[in-house]
Amino acid sequence: MPGSPGPYPAYFGAKPGGTQSYGEWNPGEDTVRPVRGRHRVARQRGGTIARSRAVLGVGVMAAVGAGGMATANEDGAAAMPGMDSAADTLNSIPVLGGLLDGAPAEETAPVAPFTSAGLTGAGFTGDEAEAGPADAGEALRARIIQQADQADAGADAQVRTAAFEAAAADAAEQAAQNAEEERAAEEERQRRAEEERQRRAEEERLRQLRESYALPLSDYRISTYFGQSGAMWQTTHTGTDFAASTGTPVKNVHSGVVKEAAWAGSYGYRVIVELEDGTEVWYCHLSSMNVSAGQEVVTGETVGRVGSTGNSSGPHLHLEVLPDGQTAVDPLAWLRDKGLSI
């Protein structure tokens, strides 16, 4: 047939020129015969509230999309290619075109108005819907961005809080460690200071002892003086005898070095201490000796104990002083010359 693009006819229904007669169709008659085979069921027109809302929702979403695309370009929707044809397409859709043009659609039920209350956190409010599709889309986009920024800010705040708490814990731990180190260092400093104090005190004591003099016995009785005559010695007595009980400690009269500590014949057990100026001090007739040759001794140190060894008539200490190591002098006068009372 002319004008047909293919093997199929460009028309529907009975062929032209047929002799089929047509009558008036009354859908209210009870004698309507059922239509058999492939057929289309006529659907009653006339929208419902749900259908109207669905159509309105499609229109709003289309408008919001168009508004969003328009705001992406500073020149507006007119500068974007294809926007005019898209608007024409929307206008050509039945019912939807009427909604966009502002004309009432055929057999469309009234639509319930939007409330002024907010829908959801990401939906439109009544004021945003009344402002227009483009403004509503921009407000929705701004609200989504604001919520995303708030979520990021909350996450950043949590990260900063955790970092601050971790830093505070590290600072507290470091402060405690520093305090412990300072306490240990202070204890060590005090310990060393005490050791140094004791060392200096001991040095001072020894210095004073080296410079000081002491009596050889604390409890004694003079039995024989220097220069006396007697049958127990060849000429005169060369020292001073201090009578005391056997075992009484004999103290060194001045600091020096032990020159001899041994048996000495008629002197019995004898200890000789040589002083710094060369003077020799002899401790004789000892029952025992507490030092040995070459040992350094200080003033007041025990060098032996009282006895009666050698040429002796009873327990006593025979003390001799030889300033040059050769000639004996009176021990009592020598001790008094060193500042001792005897």
Tab-separated table of C-alpha atoms in Angstrom, residues 53 87 91 114 137 178 224 257 298:
chain	number	residue	atom	x	y	z
A	53	ARG	CA	0.480	12.481	43.411
A	87	ALA	CA	11.088	20.793	27.984
A	91	ASN	CA	5.064	19.216	27.732
A	114	PHE	CA	1.981	20.014	50.952
A	137	GLY	CA	16.983	21.562	44.393
A	178	ASN	CA	60.725	12.524	84.866
A	224	THR	CA	109.344	3.922	138.208
A	257	VAL	CA	104.959	3.802	111.168
A	298	VAL	CA	97.549	6.800	114.236
